[in-house]
Coordinates of C-alpha atoms in Angstrom, one line a residue:
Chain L
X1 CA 54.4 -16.4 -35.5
X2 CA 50.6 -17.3 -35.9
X3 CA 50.6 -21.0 -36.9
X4 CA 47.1 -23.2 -37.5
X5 CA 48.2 -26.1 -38.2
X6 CA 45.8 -29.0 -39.9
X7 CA 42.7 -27.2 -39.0
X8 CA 39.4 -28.8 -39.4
X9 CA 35.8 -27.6 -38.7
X10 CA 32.4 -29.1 -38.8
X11 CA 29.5 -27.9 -38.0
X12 CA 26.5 -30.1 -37.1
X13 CA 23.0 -29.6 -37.5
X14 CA 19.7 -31.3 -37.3
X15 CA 18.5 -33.5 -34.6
X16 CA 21.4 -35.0 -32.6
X17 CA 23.6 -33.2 -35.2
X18 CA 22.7 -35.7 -37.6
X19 CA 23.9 -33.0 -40.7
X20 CA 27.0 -32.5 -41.0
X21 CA 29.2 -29.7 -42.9
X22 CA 32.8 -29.7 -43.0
X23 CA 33.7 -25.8 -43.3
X24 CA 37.3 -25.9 -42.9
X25 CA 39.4 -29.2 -44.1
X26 CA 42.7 -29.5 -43.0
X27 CA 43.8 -25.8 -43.5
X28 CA 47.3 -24.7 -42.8
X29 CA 48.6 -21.5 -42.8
X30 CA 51.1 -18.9 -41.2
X31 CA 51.7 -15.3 -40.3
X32 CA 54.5 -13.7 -39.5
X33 CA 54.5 -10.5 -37.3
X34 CA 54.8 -7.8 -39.8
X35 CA 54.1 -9.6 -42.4
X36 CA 50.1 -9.5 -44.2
X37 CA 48.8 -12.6 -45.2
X38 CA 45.6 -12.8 -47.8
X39 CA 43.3 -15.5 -47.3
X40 CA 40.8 -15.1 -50.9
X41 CA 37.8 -17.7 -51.5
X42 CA 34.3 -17.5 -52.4
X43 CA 31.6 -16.9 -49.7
X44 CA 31.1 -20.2 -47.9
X45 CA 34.1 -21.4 -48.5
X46 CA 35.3 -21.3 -44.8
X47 CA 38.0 -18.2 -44.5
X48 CA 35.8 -16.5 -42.0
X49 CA 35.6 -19.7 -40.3
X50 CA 39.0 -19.9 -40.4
X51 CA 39.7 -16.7 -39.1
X52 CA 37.2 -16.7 -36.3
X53 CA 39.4 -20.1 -35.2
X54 CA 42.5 -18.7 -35.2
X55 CA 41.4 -15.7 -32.4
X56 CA 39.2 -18.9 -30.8
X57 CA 36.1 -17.7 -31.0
X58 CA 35.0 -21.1 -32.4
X59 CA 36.8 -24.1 -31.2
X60 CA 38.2 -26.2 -34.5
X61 CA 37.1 -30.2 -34.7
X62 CA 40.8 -31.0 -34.8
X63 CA 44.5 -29.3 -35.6
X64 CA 46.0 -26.9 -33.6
X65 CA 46.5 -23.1 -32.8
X66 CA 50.3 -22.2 -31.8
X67 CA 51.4 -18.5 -30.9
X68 CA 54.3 -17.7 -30.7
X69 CA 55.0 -21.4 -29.8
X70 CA 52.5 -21.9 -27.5
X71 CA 50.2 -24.5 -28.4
X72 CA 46.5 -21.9 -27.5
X73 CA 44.1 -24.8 -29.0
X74 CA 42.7 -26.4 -25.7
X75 CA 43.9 -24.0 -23.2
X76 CA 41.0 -23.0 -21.2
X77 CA 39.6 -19.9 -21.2
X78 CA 41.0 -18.3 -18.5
X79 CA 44.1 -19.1 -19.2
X80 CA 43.5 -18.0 -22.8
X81 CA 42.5 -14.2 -21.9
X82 CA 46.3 -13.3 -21.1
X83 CA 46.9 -14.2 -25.1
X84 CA 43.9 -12.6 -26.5
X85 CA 45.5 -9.1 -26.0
X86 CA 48.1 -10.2 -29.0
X87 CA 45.3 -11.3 -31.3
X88 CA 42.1 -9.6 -32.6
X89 CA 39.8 -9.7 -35.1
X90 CA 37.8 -7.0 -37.0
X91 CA 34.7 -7.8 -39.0
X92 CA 33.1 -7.0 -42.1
X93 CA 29.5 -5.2 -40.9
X94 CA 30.0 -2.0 -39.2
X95 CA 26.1 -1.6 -38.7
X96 CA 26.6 -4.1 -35.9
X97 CA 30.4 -4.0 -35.1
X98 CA 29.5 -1.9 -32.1
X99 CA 26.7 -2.0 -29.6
X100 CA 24.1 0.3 -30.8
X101 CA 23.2 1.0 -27.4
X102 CA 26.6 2.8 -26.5
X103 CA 28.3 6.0 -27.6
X104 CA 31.6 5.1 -29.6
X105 CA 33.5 6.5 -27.0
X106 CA 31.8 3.8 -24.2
X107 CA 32.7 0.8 -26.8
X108 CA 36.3 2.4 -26.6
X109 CA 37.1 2.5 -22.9
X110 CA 35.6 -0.9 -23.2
X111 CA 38.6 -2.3 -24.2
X112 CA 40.9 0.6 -22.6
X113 CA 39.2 -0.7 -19.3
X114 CA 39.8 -4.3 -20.0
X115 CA 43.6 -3.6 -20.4
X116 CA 43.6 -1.8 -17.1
X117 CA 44.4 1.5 -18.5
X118 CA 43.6 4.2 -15.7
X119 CA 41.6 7.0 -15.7
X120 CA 44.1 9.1 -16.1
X121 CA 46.1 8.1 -19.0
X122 CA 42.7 7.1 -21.0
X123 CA 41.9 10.8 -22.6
X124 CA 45.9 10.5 -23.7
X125 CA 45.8 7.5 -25.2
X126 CA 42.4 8.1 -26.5
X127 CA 44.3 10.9 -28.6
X128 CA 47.3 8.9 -29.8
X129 CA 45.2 6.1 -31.5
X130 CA 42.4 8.7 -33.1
X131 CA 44.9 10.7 -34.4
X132 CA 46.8 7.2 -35.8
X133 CA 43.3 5.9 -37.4
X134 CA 42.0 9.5 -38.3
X135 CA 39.3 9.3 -35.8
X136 CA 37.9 12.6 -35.2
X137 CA 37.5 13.3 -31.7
X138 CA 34.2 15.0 -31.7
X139 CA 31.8 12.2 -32.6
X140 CA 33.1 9.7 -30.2
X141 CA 30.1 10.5 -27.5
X142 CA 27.8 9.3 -30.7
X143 CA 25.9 6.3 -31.1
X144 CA 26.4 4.3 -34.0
X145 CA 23.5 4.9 -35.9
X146 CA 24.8 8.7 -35.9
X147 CA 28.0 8.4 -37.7
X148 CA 29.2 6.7 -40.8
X149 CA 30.4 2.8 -41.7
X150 CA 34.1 4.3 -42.4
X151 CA 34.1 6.0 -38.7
X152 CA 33.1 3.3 -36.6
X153 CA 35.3 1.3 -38.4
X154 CA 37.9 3.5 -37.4
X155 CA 36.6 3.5 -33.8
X156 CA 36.5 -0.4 -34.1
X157 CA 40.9 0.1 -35.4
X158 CA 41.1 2.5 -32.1
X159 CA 39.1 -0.3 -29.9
X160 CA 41.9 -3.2 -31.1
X161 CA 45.0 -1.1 -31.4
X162 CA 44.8 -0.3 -27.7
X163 CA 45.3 -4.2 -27.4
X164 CA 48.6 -3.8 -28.7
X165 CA 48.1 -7.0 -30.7
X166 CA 50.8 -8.4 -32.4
X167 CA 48.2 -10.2 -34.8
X168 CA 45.2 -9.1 -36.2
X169 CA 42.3 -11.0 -38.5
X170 CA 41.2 -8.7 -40.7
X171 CA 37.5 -10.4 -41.8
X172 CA 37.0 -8.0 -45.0
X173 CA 37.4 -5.3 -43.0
X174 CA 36.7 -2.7 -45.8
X175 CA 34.3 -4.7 -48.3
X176 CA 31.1 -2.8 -47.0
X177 CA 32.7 0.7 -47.5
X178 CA 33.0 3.2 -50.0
X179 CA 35.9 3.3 -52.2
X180 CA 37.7 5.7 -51.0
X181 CA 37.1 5.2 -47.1
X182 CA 38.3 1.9 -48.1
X183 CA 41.7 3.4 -49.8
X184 CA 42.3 5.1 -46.7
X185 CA 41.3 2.3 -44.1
X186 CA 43.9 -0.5 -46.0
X187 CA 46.4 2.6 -46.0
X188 CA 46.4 2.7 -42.3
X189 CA 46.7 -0.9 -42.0
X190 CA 49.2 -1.9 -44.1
X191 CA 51.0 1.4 -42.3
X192 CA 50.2 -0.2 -39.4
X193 CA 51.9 -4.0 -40.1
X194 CA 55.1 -2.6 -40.8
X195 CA 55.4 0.1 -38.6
X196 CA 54.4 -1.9 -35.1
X197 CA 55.5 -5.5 -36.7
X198 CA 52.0 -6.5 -36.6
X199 CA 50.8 -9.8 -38.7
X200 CA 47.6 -9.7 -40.6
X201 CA 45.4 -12.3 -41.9
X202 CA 43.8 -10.6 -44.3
X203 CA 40.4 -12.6 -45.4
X204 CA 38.7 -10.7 -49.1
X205 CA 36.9 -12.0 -51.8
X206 CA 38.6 -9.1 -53.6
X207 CA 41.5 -9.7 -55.5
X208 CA 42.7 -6.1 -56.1
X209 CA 42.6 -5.1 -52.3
X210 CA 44.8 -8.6 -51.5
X211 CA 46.8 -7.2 -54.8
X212 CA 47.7 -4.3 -53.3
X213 CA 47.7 -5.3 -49.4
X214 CA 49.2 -8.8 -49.1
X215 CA 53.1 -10.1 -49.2
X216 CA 51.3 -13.5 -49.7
X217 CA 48.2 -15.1 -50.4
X218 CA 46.4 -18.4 -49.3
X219 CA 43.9 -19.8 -52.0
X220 CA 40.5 -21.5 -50.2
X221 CA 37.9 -23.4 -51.9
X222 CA 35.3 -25.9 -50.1
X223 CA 36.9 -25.6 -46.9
X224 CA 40.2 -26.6 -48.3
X225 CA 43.1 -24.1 -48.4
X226 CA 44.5 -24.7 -52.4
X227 CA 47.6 -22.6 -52.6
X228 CA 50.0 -20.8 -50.9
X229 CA 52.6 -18.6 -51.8
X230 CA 53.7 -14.7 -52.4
X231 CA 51.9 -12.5 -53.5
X232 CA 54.0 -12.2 -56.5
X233 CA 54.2 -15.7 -57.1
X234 CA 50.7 -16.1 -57.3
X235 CA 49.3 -13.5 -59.5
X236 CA 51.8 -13.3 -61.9
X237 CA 52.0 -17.9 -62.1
X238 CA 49.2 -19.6 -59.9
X239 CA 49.5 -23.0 -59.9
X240 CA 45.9 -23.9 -58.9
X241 CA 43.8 -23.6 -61.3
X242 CA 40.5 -22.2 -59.5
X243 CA 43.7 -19.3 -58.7
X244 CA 43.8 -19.2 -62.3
X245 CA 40.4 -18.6 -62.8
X246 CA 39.9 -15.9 -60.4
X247 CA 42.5 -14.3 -62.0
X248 CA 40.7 -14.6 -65.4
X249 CA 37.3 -13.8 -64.3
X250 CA 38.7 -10.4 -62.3
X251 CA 40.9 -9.4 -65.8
Chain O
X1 CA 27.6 0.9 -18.0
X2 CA 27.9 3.6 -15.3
X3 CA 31.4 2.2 -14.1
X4 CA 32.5 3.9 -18.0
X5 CA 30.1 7.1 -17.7
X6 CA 31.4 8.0 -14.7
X7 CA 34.9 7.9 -16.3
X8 CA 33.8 9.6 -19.3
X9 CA 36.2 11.7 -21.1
X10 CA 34.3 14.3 -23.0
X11 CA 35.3 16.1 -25.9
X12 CA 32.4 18.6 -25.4
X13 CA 31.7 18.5 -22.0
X14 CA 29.5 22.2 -22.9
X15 CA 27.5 20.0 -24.9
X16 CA 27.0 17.0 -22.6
X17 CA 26.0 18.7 -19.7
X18 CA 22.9 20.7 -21.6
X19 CA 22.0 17.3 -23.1
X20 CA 21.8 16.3 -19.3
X21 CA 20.0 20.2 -17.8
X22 CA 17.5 20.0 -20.5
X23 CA 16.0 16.7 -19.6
X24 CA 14.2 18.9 -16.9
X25 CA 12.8 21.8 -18.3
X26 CA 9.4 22.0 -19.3
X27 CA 9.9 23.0 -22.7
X28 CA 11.8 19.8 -24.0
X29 CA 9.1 17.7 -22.0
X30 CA 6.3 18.9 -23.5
X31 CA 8.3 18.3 -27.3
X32 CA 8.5 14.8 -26.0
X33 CA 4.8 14.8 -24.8
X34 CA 3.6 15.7 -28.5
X35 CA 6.4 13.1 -30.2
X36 CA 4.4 10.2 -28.5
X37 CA 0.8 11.6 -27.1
X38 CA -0.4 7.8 -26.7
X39 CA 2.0 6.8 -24.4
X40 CA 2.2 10.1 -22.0
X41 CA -1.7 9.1 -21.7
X42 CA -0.8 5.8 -20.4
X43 CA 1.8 7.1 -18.1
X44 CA -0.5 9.9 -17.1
X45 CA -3.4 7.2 -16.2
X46 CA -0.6 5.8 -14.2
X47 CA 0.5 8.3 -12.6
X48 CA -3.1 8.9 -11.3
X49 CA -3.7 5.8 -10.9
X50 CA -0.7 5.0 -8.7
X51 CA -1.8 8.8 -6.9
X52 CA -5.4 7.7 -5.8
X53 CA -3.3 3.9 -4.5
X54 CA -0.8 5.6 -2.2
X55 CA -2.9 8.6 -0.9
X56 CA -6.0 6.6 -0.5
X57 CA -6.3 7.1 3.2
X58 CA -6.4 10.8 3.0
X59 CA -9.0 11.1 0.0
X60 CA -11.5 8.8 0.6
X61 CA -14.7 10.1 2.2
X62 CA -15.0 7.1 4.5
X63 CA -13.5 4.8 6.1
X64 CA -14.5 1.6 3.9
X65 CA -15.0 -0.8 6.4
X66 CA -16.7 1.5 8.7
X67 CA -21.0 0.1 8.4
X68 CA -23.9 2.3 7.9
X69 CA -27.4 2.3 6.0
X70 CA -27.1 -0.5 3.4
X71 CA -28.0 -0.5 -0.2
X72 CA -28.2 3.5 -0.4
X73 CA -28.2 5.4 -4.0
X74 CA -25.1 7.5 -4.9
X75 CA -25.5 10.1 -3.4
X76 CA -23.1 13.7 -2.2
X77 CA -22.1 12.1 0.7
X78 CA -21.7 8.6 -0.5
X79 CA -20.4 9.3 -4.1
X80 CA -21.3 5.7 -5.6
X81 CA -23.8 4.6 -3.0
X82 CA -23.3 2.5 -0.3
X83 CA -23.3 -1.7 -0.3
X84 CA -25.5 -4.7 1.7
X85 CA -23.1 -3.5 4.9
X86 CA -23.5 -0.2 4.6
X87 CA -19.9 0.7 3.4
X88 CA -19.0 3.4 1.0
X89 CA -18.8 1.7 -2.3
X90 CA -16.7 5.5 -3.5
X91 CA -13.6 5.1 -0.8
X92 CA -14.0 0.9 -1.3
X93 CA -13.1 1.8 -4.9
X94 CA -9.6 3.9 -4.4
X95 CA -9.1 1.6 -1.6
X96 CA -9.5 -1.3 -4.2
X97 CA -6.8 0.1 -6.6
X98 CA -3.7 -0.7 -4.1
X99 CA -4.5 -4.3 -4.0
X100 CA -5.0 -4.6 -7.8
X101 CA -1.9 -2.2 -8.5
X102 CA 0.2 -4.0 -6.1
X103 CA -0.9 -7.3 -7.3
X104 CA -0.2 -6.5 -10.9
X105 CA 3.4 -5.0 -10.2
X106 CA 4.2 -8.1 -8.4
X107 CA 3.1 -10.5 -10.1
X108 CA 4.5 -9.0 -13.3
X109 CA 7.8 -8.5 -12.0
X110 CA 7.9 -12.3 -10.8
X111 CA 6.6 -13.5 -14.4
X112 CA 9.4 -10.9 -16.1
X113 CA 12.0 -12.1 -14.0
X114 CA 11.4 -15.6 -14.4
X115 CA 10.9 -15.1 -18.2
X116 CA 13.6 -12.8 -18.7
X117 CA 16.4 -15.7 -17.2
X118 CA 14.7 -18.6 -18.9
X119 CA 15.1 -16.4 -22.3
X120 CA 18.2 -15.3 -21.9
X121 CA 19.7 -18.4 -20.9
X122 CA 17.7 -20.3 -23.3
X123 CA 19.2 -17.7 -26.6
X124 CA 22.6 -17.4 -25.7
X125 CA 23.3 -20.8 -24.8
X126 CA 22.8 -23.6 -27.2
X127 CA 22.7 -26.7 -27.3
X128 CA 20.8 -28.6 -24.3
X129 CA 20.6 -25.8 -22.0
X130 CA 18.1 -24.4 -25.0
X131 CA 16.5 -27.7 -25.1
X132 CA 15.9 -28.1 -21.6
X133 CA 14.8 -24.7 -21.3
X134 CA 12.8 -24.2 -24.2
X135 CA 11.0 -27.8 -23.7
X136 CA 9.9 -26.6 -20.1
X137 CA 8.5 -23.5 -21.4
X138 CA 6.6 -24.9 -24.0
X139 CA 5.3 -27.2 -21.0
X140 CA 4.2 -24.4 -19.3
X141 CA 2.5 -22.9 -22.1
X142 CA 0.2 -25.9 -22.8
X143 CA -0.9 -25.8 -19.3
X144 CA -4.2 -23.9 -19.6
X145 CA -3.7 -21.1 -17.2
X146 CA -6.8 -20.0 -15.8
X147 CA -8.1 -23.4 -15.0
X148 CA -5.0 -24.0 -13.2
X149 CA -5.0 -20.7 -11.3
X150 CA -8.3 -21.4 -10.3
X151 CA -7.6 -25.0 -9.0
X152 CA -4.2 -23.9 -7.2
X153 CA -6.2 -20.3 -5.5
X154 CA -8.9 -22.7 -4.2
X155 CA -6.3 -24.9 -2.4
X156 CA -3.9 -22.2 -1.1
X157 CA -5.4 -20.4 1.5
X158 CA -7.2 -17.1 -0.1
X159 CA -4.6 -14.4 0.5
X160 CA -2.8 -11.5 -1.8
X161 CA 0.7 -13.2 -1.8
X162 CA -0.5 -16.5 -2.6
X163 CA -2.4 -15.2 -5.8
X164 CA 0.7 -12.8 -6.5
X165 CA 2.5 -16.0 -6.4
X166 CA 0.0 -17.9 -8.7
X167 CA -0.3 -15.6 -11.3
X168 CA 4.0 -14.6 -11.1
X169 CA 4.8 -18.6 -11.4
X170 CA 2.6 -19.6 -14.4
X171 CA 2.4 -15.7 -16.9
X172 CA 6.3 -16.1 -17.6
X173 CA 6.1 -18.2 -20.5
X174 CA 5.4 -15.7 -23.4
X175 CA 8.0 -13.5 -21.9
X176 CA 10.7 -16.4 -21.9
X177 CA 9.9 -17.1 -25.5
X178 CA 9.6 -13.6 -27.0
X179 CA 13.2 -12.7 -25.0
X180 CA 14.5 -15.7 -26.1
X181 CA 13.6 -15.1 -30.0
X182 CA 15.3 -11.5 -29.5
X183 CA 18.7 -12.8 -28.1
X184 CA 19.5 -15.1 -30.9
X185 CA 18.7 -12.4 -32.8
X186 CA 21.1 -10.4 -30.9
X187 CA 23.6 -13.2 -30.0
X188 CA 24.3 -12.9 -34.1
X189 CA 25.5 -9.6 -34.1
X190 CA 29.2 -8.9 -34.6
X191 CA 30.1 -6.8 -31.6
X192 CA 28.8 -9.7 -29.6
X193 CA 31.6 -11.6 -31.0
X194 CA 34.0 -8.6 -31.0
X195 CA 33.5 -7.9 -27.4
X196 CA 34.4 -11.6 -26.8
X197 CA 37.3 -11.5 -28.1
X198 CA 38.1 -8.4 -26.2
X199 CA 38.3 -11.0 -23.7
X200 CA 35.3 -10.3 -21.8
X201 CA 33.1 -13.2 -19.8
X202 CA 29.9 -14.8 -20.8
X203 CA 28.0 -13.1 -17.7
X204 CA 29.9 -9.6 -18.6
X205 CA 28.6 -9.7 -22.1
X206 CA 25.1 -11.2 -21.6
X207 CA 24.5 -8.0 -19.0
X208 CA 26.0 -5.5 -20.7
X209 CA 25.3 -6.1 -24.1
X210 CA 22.5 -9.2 -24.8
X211 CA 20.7 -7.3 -22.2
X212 CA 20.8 -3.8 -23.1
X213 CA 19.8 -5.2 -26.7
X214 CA 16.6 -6.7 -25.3
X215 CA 15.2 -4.0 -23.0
X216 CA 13.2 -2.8 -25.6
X217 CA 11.3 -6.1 -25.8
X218 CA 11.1 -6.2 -22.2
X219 CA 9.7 -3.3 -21.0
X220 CA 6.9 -3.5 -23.2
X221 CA 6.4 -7.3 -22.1
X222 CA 6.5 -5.7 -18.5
X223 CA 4.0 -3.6 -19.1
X224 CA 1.4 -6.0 -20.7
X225 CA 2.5 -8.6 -17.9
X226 CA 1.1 -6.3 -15.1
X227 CA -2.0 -5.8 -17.6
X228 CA -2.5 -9.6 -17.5
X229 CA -1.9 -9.8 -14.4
X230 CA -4.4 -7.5 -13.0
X231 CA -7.1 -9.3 -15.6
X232 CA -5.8 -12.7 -14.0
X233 CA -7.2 -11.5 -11.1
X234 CA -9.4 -10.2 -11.2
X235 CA -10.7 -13.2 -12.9
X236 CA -9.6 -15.1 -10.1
X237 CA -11.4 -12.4 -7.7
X238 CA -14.5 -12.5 -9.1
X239 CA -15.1 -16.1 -8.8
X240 CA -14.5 -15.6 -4.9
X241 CA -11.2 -17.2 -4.7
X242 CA -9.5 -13.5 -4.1
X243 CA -8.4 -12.5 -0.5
X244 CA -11.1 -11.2 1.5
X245 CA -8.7 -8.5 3.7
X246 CA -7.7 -6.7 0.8
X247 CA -10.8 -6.0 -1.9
X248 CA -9.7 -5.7 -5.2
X249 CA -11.6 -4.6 -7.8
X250 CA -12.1 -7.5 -9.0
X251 CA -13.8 -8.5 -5.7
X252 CA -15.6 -5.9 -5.7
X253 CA -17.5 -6.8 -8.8
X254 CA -17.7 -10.3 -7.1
X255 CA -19.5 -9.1 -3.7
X256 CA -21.7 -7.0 -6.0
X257 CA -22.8 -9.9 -8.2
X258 CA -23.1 -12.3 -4.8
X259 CA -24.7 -9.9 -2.4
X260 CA -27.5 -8.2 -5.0
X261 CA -25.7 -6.1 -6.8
X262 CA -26.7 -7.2 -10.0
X263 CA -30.2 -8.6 -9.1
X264 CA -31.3 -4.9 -7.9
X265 CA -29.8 -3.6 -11.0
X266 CA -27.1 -1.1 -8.7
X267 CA -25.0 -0.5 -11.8
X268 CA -23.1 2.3 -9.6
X269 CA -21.9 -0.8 -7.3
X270 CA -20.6 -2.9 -10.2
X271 CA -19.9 -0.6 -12.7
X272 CA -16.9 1.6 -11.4
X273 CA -14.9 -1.4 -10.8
X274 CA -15.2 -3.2 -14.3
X275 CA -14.5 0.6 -15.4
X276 CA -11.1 0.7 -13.4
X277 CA -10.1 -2.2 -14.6
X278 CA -10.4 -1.6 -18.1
X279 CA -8.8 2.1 -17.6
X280 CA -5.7 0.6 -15.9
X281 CA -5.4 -2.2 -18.6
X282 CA -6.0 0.4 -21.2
X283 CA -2.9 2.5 -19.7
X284 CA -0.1 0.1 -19.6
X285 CA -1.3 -1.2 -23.3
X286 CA -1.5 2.0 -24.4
X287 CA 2.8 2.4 -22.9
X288 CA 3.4 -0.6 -25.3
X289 CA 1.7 0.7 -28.1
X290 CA 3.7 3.5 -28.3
X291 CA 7.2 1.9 -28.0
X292 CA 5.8 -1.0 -30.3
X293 CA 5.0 1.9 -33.0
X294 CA 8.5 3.3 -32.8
X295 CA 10.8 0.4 -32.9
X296 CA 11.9 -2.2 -35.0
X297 CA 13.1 -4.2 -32.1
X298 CA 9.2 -5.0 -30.5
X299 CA 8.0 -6.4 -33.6
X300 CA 8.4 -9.3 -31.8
X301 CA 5.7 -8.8 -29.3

């Protein structure tokens, strides 16, 4: 289980970091491997925030990071690498999700290499994952600007699933795709969660993609996580009433 | 990353390798010729000019230092005349163009290298590394250069290391700040971000990918720094602080203006050298220009 508990984030700006923005206030949440959990909230409200502190990439103000019962919040970094293998993050832009500089295929064995994969096994395993996210084999020695958003998304998927990781942040993953890339992309995920037992955090502005993805759904506004409950729960009788209105303004 | 390319597995390994043989042939080189005609000039300048530096022994007429009939008219034996000593002005020229070249390349690749850390460091870390950093560099820049050049080559004893040095240790600045303004431009991007989460280092991901990202910008800062460079001194040459065992053009132009040159009106002794000064210049701006025309990323410059 993926546990932040009482996170808190603010950012300071200005001279001697006289500004000051809370992002994230006190935010708790959970995932359960297997299990996807929808994090919807306006832009700015802090989910990506959120997400980018539960795989560390920033360092919360306060609260804490457990995995799997370990507490990862102030481990150092080191120490930290041996966990990042169970928890990665995808992100919303694939214009810049890869280094425009390498083929797909180089951004690949990236993390193939950092796993320790060798040589030999690579071209194998390179096979298994494309043909799990649909990735056809004979653009992988192109560079990114030569192949589409949906495909290096995919290539992105093939990067983190050779990780293994038992959780992934999934930072609206599919909101800068076409509509039916985007089918196919959730598709694969949600396949994906139950078939390896992987958790998802899955962070969307987009209350028909959470709909149709999530088995339950956190509510954030103003850095504040509102609600929390299943899926069902929540759309059919939120409690919150910014929920509510979401609800209205997408019917 | 050649550790991956060397561990590539290729799907069409037909493909790759023609991508790779046809780099060579002369038919593909002369496509990329006509896609940028500007900056194959420049690099054919160079080439030439980097030709006459290295094989100057064996294509000058004379030995320059060897004495003879002063103040002579060009002539077919001495192409450009001769000067007050008697010494072909012609082979004093290409022999000129190893100490300008080699001063240039030096001191450019001291100023890059210098800039280039300072940037790097000074974008991807924040906070008061960036401060510190930053602050010294805009130090640096308020010194004005050329006065200070001037005032440091006088004390240092005249020689080509010591103005290589000079002109390395106080040209970084622009380069610091223009890298700098690209890597937090680049630091933004999501894959640098993805790849640390990959669990790669600071120091893997500022080489292979903040780096990479900024070669653009720092090729063509290269290639203006040795421009600069070579200007700086010949500024500094001119004004006699230059090193008298190894003429430079730039010298050149300053023995012609202190030993008659000018007063007899012997344009063929101070001419050539203002000429090869502007033609190198003109080369390595015209290598920039290019690159500066076709991407996005050298706006910055």
């Amino acid at each position: 289980m993926l546990e932040l508990v009482k996170i808190s984030k603010e950012f300071r700006t200005g001279f001697l970091g006289r500004n000051v923005k809370q992002a994230v206030i006190d935010a708790s949440l959970r995932v359960e491997r297997g299990e996807i959990v929808g994090l919807i909230g306006e832009s700015g409200c802090g989910k990506s925030t959120l997400g980018r502190i539960a795989v560390k990439l920033l360092m919360p103000s306060s609260g804490h990071i457990i995995l799997d019962g370990a507490d990862v919040t102030d481990m150092p970094e080191k120490q930290f690498r041996e966990f990042r293998r169970q928890m990665q993050i995808i992100f919303q832009h694939p214009e810049t999700a890869l280094d425009p500089q390498y083929t797909l295929l180089e951004s690949i064995l990236e993390s193939f290499n950092k796993i320790g994969i060798p040589e030999a096994e690579q071209k194998g395993l390179l096979e298994n994952i494309s043909e799990e996210v649909n990735l056809p084999l004979d653009i992988v020695d192109r560079h990114p600007n030569q192949v589409s958003g949906g495909e290096i998304q995919r290539a992105v998927l093939t990067r983190v699933f050779a990780f293994e990781p038992r959780y992934l942040i999934l930072d609206e993953p599919t909101s800068m795709l076409d509509v039916s890339v985007q089918a196919h992309i959730l598709q694969l995920l949600k396949r994906k969660a139950k078939k390896d037992n992987v958790g998802m955090l899955f962070i969307s502005h987009d209350l028909e993609v959470i709909r149709a993805m999530c088995d339950r759904v956190a509510v954030m506004k103003e850095g504040k996580i509102l609600e929390d409950g299943s899926a069902k729960e929540m759309f059919q009788s939120p409690k919150s009433s910014y929920m509510k209105q979401l609800l209205e303004n997408s019917a | 990353m050649p550790r991956i390319q060397s561990r590539l597995y290729m799907p069409n390994v037909e493909n790759m390798s023609e991508k790779w043989s046809s780099s060579l042939d002369i038919g593909k080189f002369r496509k990329r010729v006509c896609a940028s005609p500007i900056k194959f000039t420049g690099i054919a300048i160079l080439v030439v000019l980097v030709f006459i530096a290295i094989t100057a022994p064996l294509i000058a007429p004379h030995d320059p230092e060897k004495t003879g009939i002063p103040y002579q008219s060009p002539s077919a034996d001495h192409l450009l005349g001769t000067n007050d000593l008697g010494q072909d002005i012609f082979s004093e020229l290409l022999y000129a163009s190893r100490t300008s070249l080699v001063v240039g390349f030096l001191a450019a690749i001291i100023s890059i290298v210098i800039g280039v850390s300072v940037g790097l460091m000074a974008g991807y870390y924040k906070g008061w590394i960036r401060e510190l950093l930053m602050g010294m560099t805009d130090v640096f820049l308020l010194i004005p250069g050329l006065p200070l050049m001037i005032i440091l080559a006088a004390y240092l004893s005249p020689s080509m290391w010591n103005i290589i040095l000079v002109i390395g240790l106080l040209w970084w600045c622009s380069t610091a700040r223009v890298v700098q303004s690209r890597v937090l431009q680049v630091r933004e991007m999501q894959f640098i971000e993805s790849t640390r989460a990959l669990g790669y280092s600071d120091s893997y991901i500022l080489h292979k990918h903040v780096l990479a990202n900024t070669k653009e910008v720092i090729y063509a800062k290269f290639s203006l720094a040795v421009a600069s460079a070579m200007l700086a001194e010949a500024s500094l040459s001119f004004l006699g602080l230059g090193d008298p065992l190894n003429i430079s053009w730039g010298e050149m132009i300053h023995f012609a203006f202190t030993r008659g040159g000018f007063a007899n009106d012997m344009w063929w002794w101070y001419l050539p050298p203002g000429l090869m000064i502007c033609i190198t210049v003109l080369a390595f701006v015209l290598i920039t220009m290019e690159s500066r025309k076709d991407s996005r990323l050298v706006e910055l410059i």
